[in-house]
mmCIF file with all atom_site columns, C-alpha atoms in Angstrom:
data_model
loop_
_atom_site.group_PDB
_atom_site.id
_atom_site.type_symbol
_atom_site.label_atom_id
_atom_site.label_alt_id
_atom_site.label_comp_id
_atom_site.label_asym_id
_atom_site.label_entity_id
_atom_site.label_seq_id
_atom_site.pdbx_PDB_ins_code
_atom_site.Cartn_x
_atom_site.Cartn_y
_atom_site.Cartn_z
_atom_site.occupancy
_atom_site.B_iso_or_equiv
_atom_site.pdbx_formal_charge
_atom_site.auth_seq_id
_atom_site.auth_comp_id
_atom_site.auth_asym_id
_atom_site.auth_atom_id
_atom_site.pdbx_PDB_model_num
ATOM 1  C CA . MET A 1 1  ? -0.155  -0.163  -0.161 1.00 0.00 ? 1  MET A CA 1
ATOM 2  C CA . HIS A 1 2  ? 2.117   3.233   -1.092 1.00 0.00 ? 2  HIS A CA 1
ATOM 3  C CA . GLY A 1 3  ? 2.375   5.909   0.904  1.00 0.00 ? 3  GLY A CA 1
ATOM 4  C CA . GLY A 1 4  ? 0.350   3.789   3.721  1.00 0.00 ? 4  GLY A CA 1
ATOM 5  C CA . PRO A 1 5  ? 1.704   2.618   7.402  1.00 0.00 ? 5  PRO A CA 1
ATOM 6  C CA . THR A 1 6  ? 1.496   -1.232  6.227  1.00 0.00 ? 6  THR A CA 1
ATOM 7  C CA . THR A 1 7  ? 3.721   -2.700  3.573  1.00 0.00 ? 7  THR A CA 1
ATOM 8  C CA . ALA A 1 8  ? 2.193   -6.713  3.174  1.00 0.00 ? 8  ALA A CA 1
ATOM 9  C CA . VAL A 1 9  ? 0.321   -9.361  5.086  1.00 0.00 ? 9  VAL A CA 1
ATOM 10 C CA . VAL A 1 10 ? 1.822   -12.438 4.546  1.00 0.00 ? 10 VAL A CA 1
ATOM 11 C CA . ARG A 1 11 ? 1.961   -16.808 5.211  1.00 0.00 ? 11 ARG A CA 1
ATOM 12 C CA . GLY A 1 12 ? 5.011   -17.310 7.350  1.00 0.00 ? 12 GLY A CA 1
ATOM 13 C CA . PRO A 1 13 ? 6.746   -20.468 6.646  1.00 0.00 ? 13 PRO A CA 1
ATOM 14 C CA . ALA A 1 14 ? 4.506   -22.323 9.324  1.00 0.00 ? 14 ALA A CA 1
ATOM 15 C CA . GLY A 1 15 ? 1.184   -20.969 7.628  1.00 0.00 ? 15 GLY A CA 1
ATOM 16 C CA . GLU A 1 16 ? 1.106   -17.611 10.722 1.00 0.00 ? 16 GLU A CA 1
ATOM 17 C CA . SER A 1 17 ? 0.125   -14.847 9.680  1.00 0.00 ? 17 SER A CA 1
ATOM 18 C CA . VAL A 1 18 ? 3.005   -11.704 9.540  1.00 0.00 ? 18 VAL A CA 1
ATOM 19 C CA . VAL A 1 19 ? 1.744   -8.388  9.084  1.00 0.00 ? 19 VAL A CA 1
ATOM 20 C CA . LEU A 1 20 ? 5.006   -5.794  7.808  1.00 0.00 ? 20 LEU A CA 1
ATOM 21 C CA . LEU A 1 21 ? 4.763   -2.624  8.768  1.00 0.00 ? 21 LEU A CA 1
ATOM 22 C CA . SER A 1 22 ? 7.155   0.197   7.367  1.00 0.00 ? 22 SER A CA 1
ATOM 23 C CA . GLY A 1 23 ? 8.396   2.845   9.620  1.00 0.00 ? 23 GLY A CA 1
ATOM 24 C CA . GLU A 1 24 ? 8.455   3.805   13.252 1.00 0.00 ? 24 GLU A CA 1
ATOM 25 C CA . LEU A 1 25 ? 5.611   2.395   15.573 1.00 0.00 ? 25 LEU A CA 1
ATOM 26 C CA . PRO A 1 26 ? 3.196   4.728   16.028 1.00 0.00 ? 26 PRO A CA 1
ATOM 27 C CA . GLU A 1 27 ? 2.993   5.334   20.223 1.00 0.00 ? 27 GLU A CA 1
ATOM 28 C CA . VAL A 1 28 ? -0.945  5.510   19.231 1.00 0.00 ? 28 VAL A CA 1
ATOM 29 C CA . LEU A 1 29 ? -2.577  3.190   16.953 1.00 0.00 ? 29 LEU A CA 1
ATOM 30 C CA . THR A 1 30 ? -5.073  5.341   15.567 1.00 0.00 ? 30 THR A CA 1
ATOM 31 C CA . GLU A 1 31 ? -9.042  4.699   14.292 1.00 0.00 ? 31 GLU A CA 1
ATOM 32 C CA . ASP A 1 32 ? -7.451  4.993   10.181 1.00 0.00 ? 32 ASP A CA 1
ATOM 33 C CA . ALA A 1 33 ? -4.504  2.793   10.897 1.00 0.00 ? 33 ALA A CA 1
ATOM 34 C CA . VAL A 1 34 ? -6.866  -0.393  12.443 1.00 0.00 ? 34 VAL A CA 1
ATOM 35 C CA . THR A 1 35 ? -8.862  0.522   9.359  1.00 0.00 ? 35 THR A CA 1
ATOM 36 C CA . GLU A 1 36 ? -5.891  0.224   7.130  1.00 0.00 ? 36 GLU A CA 1
ATOM 37 C CA . LEU A 1 37 ? -4.727  -2.955  8.235  1.00 0.00 ? 37 LEU A CA 1
ATOM 38 C CA . LEU A 1 38 ? -8.133  -4.890  8.373  1.00 0.00 ? 38 LEU A CA 1
ATOM 39 C CA . ASP A 1 39 ? -8.031  -3.697  5.036  1.00 0.00 ? 39 ASP A CA 1
ATOM 40 C CA . LEU A 1 40 ? -4.778  -4.854  3.764  1.00 0.00 ? 40 LEU A CA 1
ATOM 41 C CA . ALA A 1 41 ? -5.376  -8.089  6.335  1.00 0.00 ? 41 ALA A CA 1
ATOM 42 C CA . ALA A 1 42 ? -8.820  -8.710  4.756  1.00 0.00 ? 42 ALA A CA 1
ATOM 43 C CA . ALA A 1 43 ? -6.823  -9.496  1.307  1.00 0.00 ? 43 ALA A CA 1
ATOM 44 C CA . ILE A 1 44 ? -5.429  -13.035 2.961  1.00 0.00 ? 44 ILE A CA 1
ATOM 45 C CA . LEU A 1 45 ? -7.416  -13.995 5.844  1.00 0.00 ? 45 LEU A CA 1
ATOM 46 C CA . ASP A 1 46 ? -10.326 -15.860 6.435  1.00 0.00 ? 46 ASP A CA 1
ATOM 47 C CA . ALA A 1 47 ? -13.447 -14.806 8.546  1.00 0.00 ? 47 ALA A CA 1
ATOM 48 C CA . ASP A 1 48 ? -12.858 -15.981 11.542 1.00 0.00 ? 48 ASP A CA 1
ATOM 49 C CA . GLU A 1 49 ? -8.683  -14.806 11.934 1.00 0.00 ? 49 GLU A CA 1
ATOM 50 C CA . LEU A 1 50 ? -9.872  -11.477 10.052 1.00 0.00 ? 50 LEU A CA 1
ATOM 51 C CA . ALA A 1 51 ? -11.842 -11.263 13.528 1.00 0.00 ? 51 ALA A CA 1
ATOM 52 C CA . LEU A 1 52 ? -9.653  -12.059 15.734 1.00 0.00 ? 52 LEU A CA 1
ATOM 53 C CA . PHE A 1 53 ? -6.964  -9.963  14.263 1.00 0.00 ? 53 PHE A CA 1
ATOM 54 C CA . HIS A 1 54 ? -10.308 -6.963  14.871 1.00 0.00 ? 54 HIS A CA 1
ATOM 55 C CA . THR A 1 55 ? -10.174 -7.827  18.362 1.00 0.00 ? 55 THR A CA 1
ATOM 56 C CA . CYS A 1 56 ? -5.668  -8.110  19.012 1.00 0.00 ? 56 CYS A CA 1
ATOM 57 C CA . LEU A 1 57 ? -5.687  -4.475  17.208 1.00 0.00 ? 57 LEU A CA 1
ATOM 58 C CA . ARG A 1 58 ? -8.385  -3.197  19.275 1.00 0.00 ? 58 ARG A CA 1
ATOM 59 C CA . THR A 1 59 ? -6.495  -4.188  22.861 1.00 0.00 ? 59 THR A CA 1
ATOM 60 C CA . LEU A 1 60 ? -3.670  -3.014  21.625 1.00 0.00 ? 60 LEU A CA 1
ATOM 61 C CA . ARG A 1 61 ? -5.429  0.419   21.163 1.00 0.00 ? 61 ARG A CA 1
ATOM 62 C CA . THR A 1 62 ? -6.204  0.443   24.950 1.00 0.00 ? 62 THR A CA 1
ATOM 63 C CA . ASP A 1 63 ? -2.800  -1.387  26.239 1.00 0.00 ? 63 ASP A CA 1
ATOM 64 C CA . GLY A 1 64 ? -0.449  0.487   23.478 1.00 0.00 ? 64 GLY A CA 1
ATOM 65 C CA . LEU A 1 65 ? 1.637   -0.601  21.115 1.00 0.00 ? 65 LEU A CA 1
ATOM 66 C CA . ARG A 1 66 ? 5.031   -1.228  21.431 1.00 0.00 ? 66 ARG A CA 1
ATOM 67 C CA . ALA A 1 67 ? 8.142   -3.408  20.026 1.00 0.00 ? 67 ALA A CA 1
ATOM 68 C CA . GLY A 1 68 ? 8.193   -6.410  22.216 1.00 0.00 ? 68 GLY A CA 1
ATOM 69 C CA . ARG A 1 69 ? 4.637   -6.421  22.809 1.00 0.00 ? 69 ARG A CA 1
ATOM 70 C CA . ARG A 1 70 ? 2.777   -9.621  23.601 1.00 0.00 ? 70 ARG A CA 1
ATOM 71 C CA . ILE A 1 71 ? -1.028  -10.494 23.954 1.00 0.00 ? 71 ILE A CA 1
ATOM 72 C CA . GLU A 1 72 ? -3.521  -13.199 23.306 1.00 0.00 ? 72 GLU A CA 1
ATOM 73 C CA . VAL A 1 73 ? -6.703  -13.347 23.138 1.00 0.00 ? 73 VAL A CA 1
ATOM 74 C CA . ASP A 1 74 ? -8.459  -17.013 22.213 1.00 0.00 ? 74 ASP A CA 1
ATOM 75 C CA . GLY A 1 75 ? -5.690  -19.454 21.707 1.00 0.00 ? 75 GLY A CA 1
ATOM 76 C CA . ALA A 1 76 ? -4.065  -16.742 19.061 1.00 0.00 ? 76 ALA A CA 1
ATOM 77 C CA . VAL A 1 77 ? -1.024  -14.469 19.788 1.00 0.00 ? 77 VAL A CA 1
ATOM 78 C CA . LEU A 1 78 ? 0.248   -11.341 18.142 1.00 0.00 ? 78 LEU A CA 1
ATOM 79 C CA . THR A 1 79 ? 3.726   -10.061 18.995 1.00 0.00 ? 79 THR A CA 1
ATOM 80 C CA . VAL A 1 80 ? 5.046   -6.933  18.225 1.00 0.00 ? 80 VAL A CA 1
ATOM 81 C CA . TYR A 1 81 ? 8.928   -6.527  16.523 1.00 0.00 ? 81 TYR A CA 1
ATOM 82 C CA . ASP A 1 82 ? 10.612  -3.505  16.056 1.00 0.00 ? 82 ASP A CA 1
ATOM 83 C CA . GLY A 1 83 ? 13.623  -3.869  13.757 1.00 0.00 ? 83 GLY A CA 1
#
């Protein structure tokens, strides 16, 4: 997505979903950023995965987005890496 914060949503070698972001981690995950991430993720995630990803993003909006942040929702783990 040229000009946006999101570079790609892909499947890793084990089939896990990976969201790649460009630039610095924002201090606050805005509603516009969440919408952009969900729109991009919809290209690769199925409906259940997308709903779970949305729940994870809502949790990150509440608790903060920072490197090393790890959350678990319904058995799915979302980890934020920087580097």
